Structures are given as structure tokens and as C-alpha cells.
Amino acid sequence: MGHNFQYDLCIVGGAGHVGLPLGVVFADSGVKTVLLDINQGALKKIMGGEFPFIEKNGNTVLQSALAKKMLFASDSSEVISKSKFVVIIVGTPVDEFLNPDFRGITKLFDESISHFREGQVLILRSTVFPGTTEKIQKYFKKKNIKAKVTFCPERIAEGYAVEELRALPQLVSAYDDEGLREVTELFRKISPKEPIAMKPIEAELAKLFINSWRYIKFAVANQFFMIAQNNGLNFHIIQKAMSKDYPRDHDLPAAGFAAGPCLFKDTMQLSAFTHNHFLIGNAAMLVNEGLVNHVVHELKREFPDSLSEKTVAILGMAFKPELDDPRSSLSYKLRKMLLMECDVVLCTDEFIKDPAFVPLEVALRDSDIVILATPHKKYQEIDPRKHPNKKFVDVWNFWKLS
Ligand SMILES: NC(=O)c1ccc[n+]([C@@H]2O[C@H](COP(=O)([O-])OP(=O)(O)OC[C@H]3O[C@@H](n4cnc5c(N)ncnc54)[C@H](O)[C@@H]3O)[C@@H](O)[C@H]2O)c1
């Protein structure tokens, strides 16, 4: 790329769900990329041509990048100083009190600051608490490090990053024209969509608004679902009628468990940023998390004397269909609650390997109640009508029972 660095790009956290697809897409587009990660097992798998988690078309693009000799891996932070651009994916997760936790990102910079120098461009990629980019910019200044600090948030849907990185416009932000020009040119290499320039604080907020908006939309559907059910009505019939030939309601999502490592966290991040005055965000959290309580409560109502003797099967433990990612999945909250109320709770998943889970056939055979928690495609093969003695719970309307 016309500079004196061994690598064009270093991705810190390069074996993860955000870092790996990004690195692979850059490398396949001719950007010499090194993945830096502490997970040696994952790096080994990646250099053997295999993603350590499910990613649509991931292996094809990974193998193409490796064949072009554009993708490298390392567990030594030395590679940071050998790279023109450095992407950092460590964010500011919310702690148990729903406040942002800066320990991870502070530790990372304390440990790696000596590897940065003039001529480099730092790209913060993880979703962060607004103001974090400026804090890091000031930290670099204090340490007299002249690398440019930029913030370019990741906006992909997990599992579909390889496709989306090539199709979505990037949000790019920096503190001067030179930094902005450099990141814009870099991202032009992977997508024909022109990057969108903003101030760092605007880009930080844009990312939080994006995720909170999605989380709130799910909450609206879930709240409507619960209102209908609490009144003995079927929400799916109402929703179908609302949106049939009525385009203004087409954006109302299906009811369902809304979770995962980002939406809840980022909504709470925005809540903390507004000093807990993000009322609609807090309400969305209570509604989305409350759907699990609602499901359990409905079962208690239906089986007031016998729920404690029942075996319940939870179908799907991943936070999203067709993926193997259990992080912040509501299936685990459901399991916790059911363990208090039922005799036995059986868990099954098509993609997550866990010795505590049972095969689907066993879950179906041995249960009195079946709860569809994650609508993996495989579960379409189940026909609840063929099991008249079992109770099926399907908030998604996946089996179109109504
Ligand atoms: N998952 C998504 O779809 C998504 C989308 C947008 C933003 N984000 C944000 O991206 C961040 C990371 O999410 P993720 O899903 O990629 O997480 P992940 O756990 O899949 O990946 C993180 C990676 O970083 C590595 N790592 C941790 N500490 C390290 C260190 N000190 N040095 C080098 N490597 C280190 C881990 O081994 C892991 O491979 C989160 O803050 C999240 O909010 C995620």
C-alpha cells in the first residue's frame, strides 16, 4: 500500500466474530492483514482455512485470502508496530450495574501503547461508550504518540459479516482531515459504497442509536404479543391482519426472544450515557427480558398444580437462528427460570456443542412441554400436530400453528 510497514493492517481481536470476517475481507481485497489474538487455538484453525464459528461464506473467503498470501496470524503484540492501520475491537461492555466497563480497553492500551508511533492509524471498531474515542485520543497525546486516532464502528449482522462488509457503507470518523482521508481510502477497498464521514462522537452515538432502535422495535412486537396473549387473543392473527396490504406496518418485526451480545448491552450503554433517562430504552429492556418471564408465567397459569412434575424441552440455545453463538442468549435465562418451576429441563441446540445438552430426538421424546427458544431451520421438520399430548410454546409463530 505504499508505506514502510510490514503489514497494511493489524486486527487486535482478529479471531473474534467482528475481527475475523473484517480481516478476511480486507485480505481477500488485497490488503496485507495480520490477525492478532490471544486465542492460539482459534488462530491455528483459521490458518488451516477454517472459521472457529459459523459465518456465512466465511471459509470460502478465508481460503481465498490465504491462497493470495495476504492473511497472517500472530499472538504477539509486536505486530502492532509493524502495521500501518491497527483495528482494535475491545469495547466497553456494561457491568452488572449496567454501567460501561472501561477496564478491558484501558488495560489493552496500557499494554500496547509502546507499539504505536507516528504514521500509524488506529481504528476503534467496537461499539463504545460515547466519548471513549476522545479519551483515547487524549491518552495518545499525553504519551506523545503521533498515531492518528479514528472511530469506524462495525455494523454487520453477526454471521453475515463477510457479505455485509462488501455491501454496506462504512461510518468513518477522525480528528483531522488526514486521518479521515486514510480510513476512507482503506474502507473503499472493500465496498463500492462510499464511506460516510462524521465526527467521532456522532459516529459513537450513531452506532448506539442503530442497536437501540433495533432492540426497541423488537420490544414493541413483544409487548403487543404479551398484550394480546394476556387478553386471551392470538397476536399472530392480529399482526397478519395489520400488515396485509398495509405497507406502513411491514416494519413491525415478529415477536421473539431478542438478545445477543450487542443489543441489550448497547441499549444499556446509551441509558448510562443519558444518566438513566433513556426511558424507551429501559422499557425495551424490561419488555424483551420480560418475554421469558411471560412464557414461564403462562405455563404456571396453564399447569397450576402439575408444572413441577413436568419435563420441559428448550429448543435452541444460541441467541440467533443458524448460529452457534450462546452469548447473552435468553434461552439460558429461560432454563434458569424453568429449573425453579419444573421437574426436568432438557436443552438442545443444532449448532452449539455442550455435553449438558441432549439430541433433538431425546428432547422431543422425553418432554411434556416443548418451548421453541431459537428458531433454527431444522425445527421446521417438527410438526407439533403429530404430538397431540405435548404442549408446544412458539412465540415466534414459526410453526404457523395459528
Ligand atoms: N458480534 C457482533 O456482531 C458485533 C457487531 C458490532 C460490534 N460488536 C462489538 O465488537 C466487540 C467484540 O465483539 P465480538 O463479537 O467480536 O467478540 P469475540 O469474543 O467474538 O471476539 C473478541 C476477540 O478478541 C480476542 N481478545 C481479547 N482480548 C485480547 C487481547 N488483549 N489481545 C488480543 N486479542 C484479544 C479474543 O480472544 C476474541 O477472539 C464487542 O465490544 C461488541 O460490542 C460486535
Short mmCIF file of C-alpha atoms in Angstrom, two decimals, residues 75-254:
data_model
loop_
_atom_site.label_atom_id
_atom_site.label_comp_id
_atom_site.label_asym_id
_atom_site.label_seq_id
_atom_site.Cartn_x
_atom_site.Cartn_y
_atom_site.Cartn_z
CA ASP A 75 -0.30 -13.89 19.21
CA SER A 76 2.46 -11.34 19.79
CA SER A 77 1.58 -7.67 20.14
CA GLU A 78 4.85 -6.82 18.36
CA VAL A 79 2.93 -6.97 15.08
CA ILE A 80 1.10 -3.77 16.06
CA SER A 81 4.21 -1.67 15.45
CA LYS A 82 4.73 -3.37 12.06
CA SER A 83 1.29 -2.33 10.78
CA LYS A 84 0.12 0.89 9.10
CA PHE A 85 -3.52 0.56 10.29
CA VAL A 86 -4.41 -1.02 13.64
CA VAL A 87 -8.01 -2.04 14.32
CA ILE A 88 -8.97 -2.51 17.98
CA ILE A 89 -12.13 -4.46 18.78
CA VAL A 90 -12.15 -4.42 22.55
CA GLY A 91 -15.18 -2.42 23.66
CA THR A 92 -16.75 -1.03 26.80
CA PRO A 93 -19.19 -3.75 27.93
CA VAL A 94 -21.76 -2.94 30.60
CA ASP A 95 -21.06 -4.33 34.06
CA GLU A 96 -23.52 -5.96 36.47
CA PHE A 97 -24.79 -2.49 37.43
CA LEU A 98 -25.41 -1.64 33.75
CA ASN A 99 -22.56 0.89 33.66
CA PRO A 100 -19.84 0.88 30.99
CA ASP A 101 -16.74 -1.03 31.98
CA PHE A 102 -13.51 0.60 30.75
CA ARG A 103 -11.14 -1.91 32.30
CA GLY A 104 -10.63 -4.04 29.18
CA ILE A 105 -9.90 -1.17 26.83
CA THR A 106 -7.72 0.67 29.38
CA LYS A 107 -5.67 -2.47 30.01
CA LEU A 108 -5.25 -3.05 26.29
CA PHE A 109 -3.89 0.45 25.66
CA ASP A 110 -1.69 0.40 28.76
CA GLU A 111 -0.13 -2.82 27.49
CA SER A 112 0.16 -1.88 23.82
CA ILE A 113 0.84 1.87 23.79
CA SER A 114 4.58 1.37 23.28
CA HIS A 115 3.85 -0.28 19.90
CA PHE A 116 2.23 2.83 18.40
CA ARG A 117 4.10 5.55 16.53
CA GLU A 118 3.82 8.37 14.02
CA GLY A 119 2.46 7.35 10.61
CA GLN A 120 0.08 4.75 12.04
CA VAL A 121 -3.70 4.98 12.09
CA LEU A 122 -5.63 3.47 14.99
CA ILE A 123 -9.19 2.40 14.12
CA LEU A 124 -11.53 1.79 17.05
CA ARG A 125 -14.13 -0.64 15.75
CA SER A 126 -16.07 -1.91 18.74
CA THR A 127 -19.18 -0.17 20.00
CA VAL A 128 -18.06 2.13 22.81
CA PHE A 129 -19.46 4.47 25.44
CA PRO A 130 -19.71 7.92 23.80
CA GLY A 131 -16.55 9.91 24.49
CA THR A 132 -14.26 6.86 24.56
CA THR A 133 -12.57 7.76 21.27
CA GLU A 134 -11.75 11.24 22.57
CA LYS A 135 -10.40 9.76 25.79
CA ILE A 136 -8.04 7.55 23.78
CA GLN A 137 -7.04 10.44 21.52
CA LYS A 138 -6.09 12.43 24.66
CA TYR A 139 -4.22 9.43 26.08
CA PHE A 140 -2.14 9.20 22.89
CA LYS A 141 -1.41 12.95 23.07
CA LYS A 142 -0.38 12.70 26.72
CA LYS A 143 2.03 9.90 25.84
CA ASN A 144 3.26 11.99 22.89
CA ILE A 145 2.31 9.32 20.35
CA LYS A 146 1.51 10.85 16.99
CA ALA A 147 -0.55 7.98 15.53
CA LYS A 148 -3.97 9.12 14.23
CA VAL A 149 -6.99 8.03 16.29
CA THR A 150 -10.19 7.20 14.40
CA PHE A 151 -13.53 5.52 15.15
CA CYS A 152 -15.25 3.43 12.46
CA PRO A 153 -17.95 1.27 14.09
CA GLU A 154 -18.87 -2.24 12.96
CA ARG A 155 -22.48 -2.51 11.74
CA ILE A 156 -22.73 -6.09 10.45
CA ALA A 157 -25.33 -8.64 11.46
CA GLU A 158 -23.42 -11.42 13.19
CA GLY A 159 -23.00 -14.46 10.97
CA TYR A 160 -23.41 -12.44 7.75
CA ALA A 161 -20.40 -10.13 8.05
CA VAL A 162 -18.48 -11.36 5.02
CA GLU A 163 -21.42 -10.45 2.78
CA GLU A 164 -22.42 -7.26 4.56
CA LEU A 165 -18.94 -5.74 4.76
CA ARG A 166 -18.91 -5.69 0.98
CA ALA A 167 -22.39 -4.22 0.70
CA LEU A 168 -22.81 -1.65 3.50
CA PRO A 169 -21.36 1.88 3.63
CA GLN A 170 -18.91 2.42 6.49
CA LEU A 171 -19.28 5.17 9.07
CA VAL A 172 -15.85 6.80 9.40
CA SER A 173 -14.67 9.46 11.83
CA ALA A 174 -11.36 11.06 12.82
CA TYR A 175 -9.90 14.19 14.44
CA ASP A 176 -8.28 15.63 11.30
CA ASP A 177 -8.62 15.53 7.51
CA GLU A 178 -5.56 13.33 7.05
CA GLY A 179 -6.85 10.61 9.42
CA LEU A 180 -10.27 10.77 7.78
CA ARG A 181 -8.79 10.51 4.29
CA GLU A 182 -6.67 7.49 5.28
CA VAL A 183 -9.55 5.47 6.79
CA THR A 184 -11.86 6.44 3.92
CA GLU A 185 -9.36 5.15 1.37
CA LEU A 186 -8.86 1.96 3.36
CA PHE A 187 -12.57 1.15 3.53
CA ARG A 188 -13.06 2.00 -0.15
CA LYS A 189 -11.06 -1.18 -0.83
CA ILE A 190 -13.80 -3.48 0.47
CA SER A 191 -17.10 -1.88 -0.52
CA PRO A 192 -18.30 0.12 -3.52
CA LYS A 193 -20.48 2.15 -1.14
CA GLU A 194 -18.79 5.45 -0.29
CA PRO A 195 -17.86 5.71 3.42
CA ILE A 196 -19.88 8.28 5.38
CA ALA A 197 -17.78 10.83 7.27
CA MET A 198 -18.83 12.03 10.73
CA LYS A 199 -17.33 13.40 13.94
CA PRO A 200 -16.21 10.63 16.36
CA ILE A 201 -18.88 11.49 18.94
CA GLU A 202 -21.55 11.41 16.20
CA ALA A 203 -20.35 8.02 14.98
CA GLU A 204 -20.29 6.66 18.54
CA LEU A 205 -23.87 7.77 19.05
CA ALA A 206 -24.96 6.59 15.60
CA LYS A 207 -23.83 3.07 16.45
CA LEU A 208 -25.69 3.09 19.79
CA PHE A 209 -28.81 4.52 18.13
CA ILE A 210 -28.69 1.78 15.47
CA ASN A 211 -28.62 -1.04 18.00
CA SER A 212 -31.08 0.56 20.42
CA TRP A 213 -33.53 1.22 17.58
CA ARG A 214 -33.46 -2.44 16.61
CA TYR A 215 -33.88 -3.51 20.21
CA ILE A 216 -36.83 -1.12 20.69
CA LYS A 217 -38.54 -2.44 17.53
CA PHE A 218 -38.31 -5.99 18.88
CA ALA A 219 -39.70 -4.76 22.20
CA VAL A 220 -42.76 -3.23 20.50
CA ALA A 221 -43.59 -6.56 18.86
CA ASN A 222 -43.00 -8.41 22.12
CA GLN A 223 -45.16 -6.00 24.10
CA PHE A 224 -48.02 -6.35 21.57
CA PHE A 225 -47.64 -10.13 21.75
CA MET A 226 -47.99 -10.09 25.54
CA ILE A 227 -50.94 -7.66 25.48
CA ALA A 228 -52.77 -9.95 23.07
CA GLN A 229 -51.98 -13.11 24.99
CA ASN A 230 -52.89 -11.58 28.35
CA ASN A 231 -56.32 -10.95 26.86
CA GLY A 232 -56.71 -14.47 25.57
CA LEU A 233 -56.01 -13.42 21.97
CA ASN A 234 -53.63 -14.63 19.31
CA PHE A 235 -51.14 -11.88 18.37
CA HIS A 236 -50.18 -13.54 15.10
CA ILE A 237 -53.70 -13.26 13.72
CA ILE A 238 -53.74 -9.58 14.64
CA GLN A 239 -50.28 -8.92 13.22
CA LYS A 240 -51.11 -10.66 9.95
CA ALA A 241 -54.21 -8.51 9.58
CA MET A 242 -52.32 -5.33 10.49
CA SER A 243 -49.69 -5.73 7.81
CA LYS A 244 -51.65 -7.33 4.95
CA ASP A 245 -51.53 -4.84 2.06
CA TYR A 246 -50.70 -2.15 4.61
CA PRO A 247 -47.06 -1.17 3.99
CA ARG A 248 -46.81 1.18 6.98
CA ASP A 249 -46.86 -1.84 9.32
CA HIS A 250 -44.42 -4.02 7.41
CA ASP A 251 -41.55 -3.00 9.65
CA LEU A 252 -43.13 -4.48 12.78
CA PRO A 253 -40.88 -7.48 13.50
CA ALA A 254 -42.11 -10.86 14.68
#
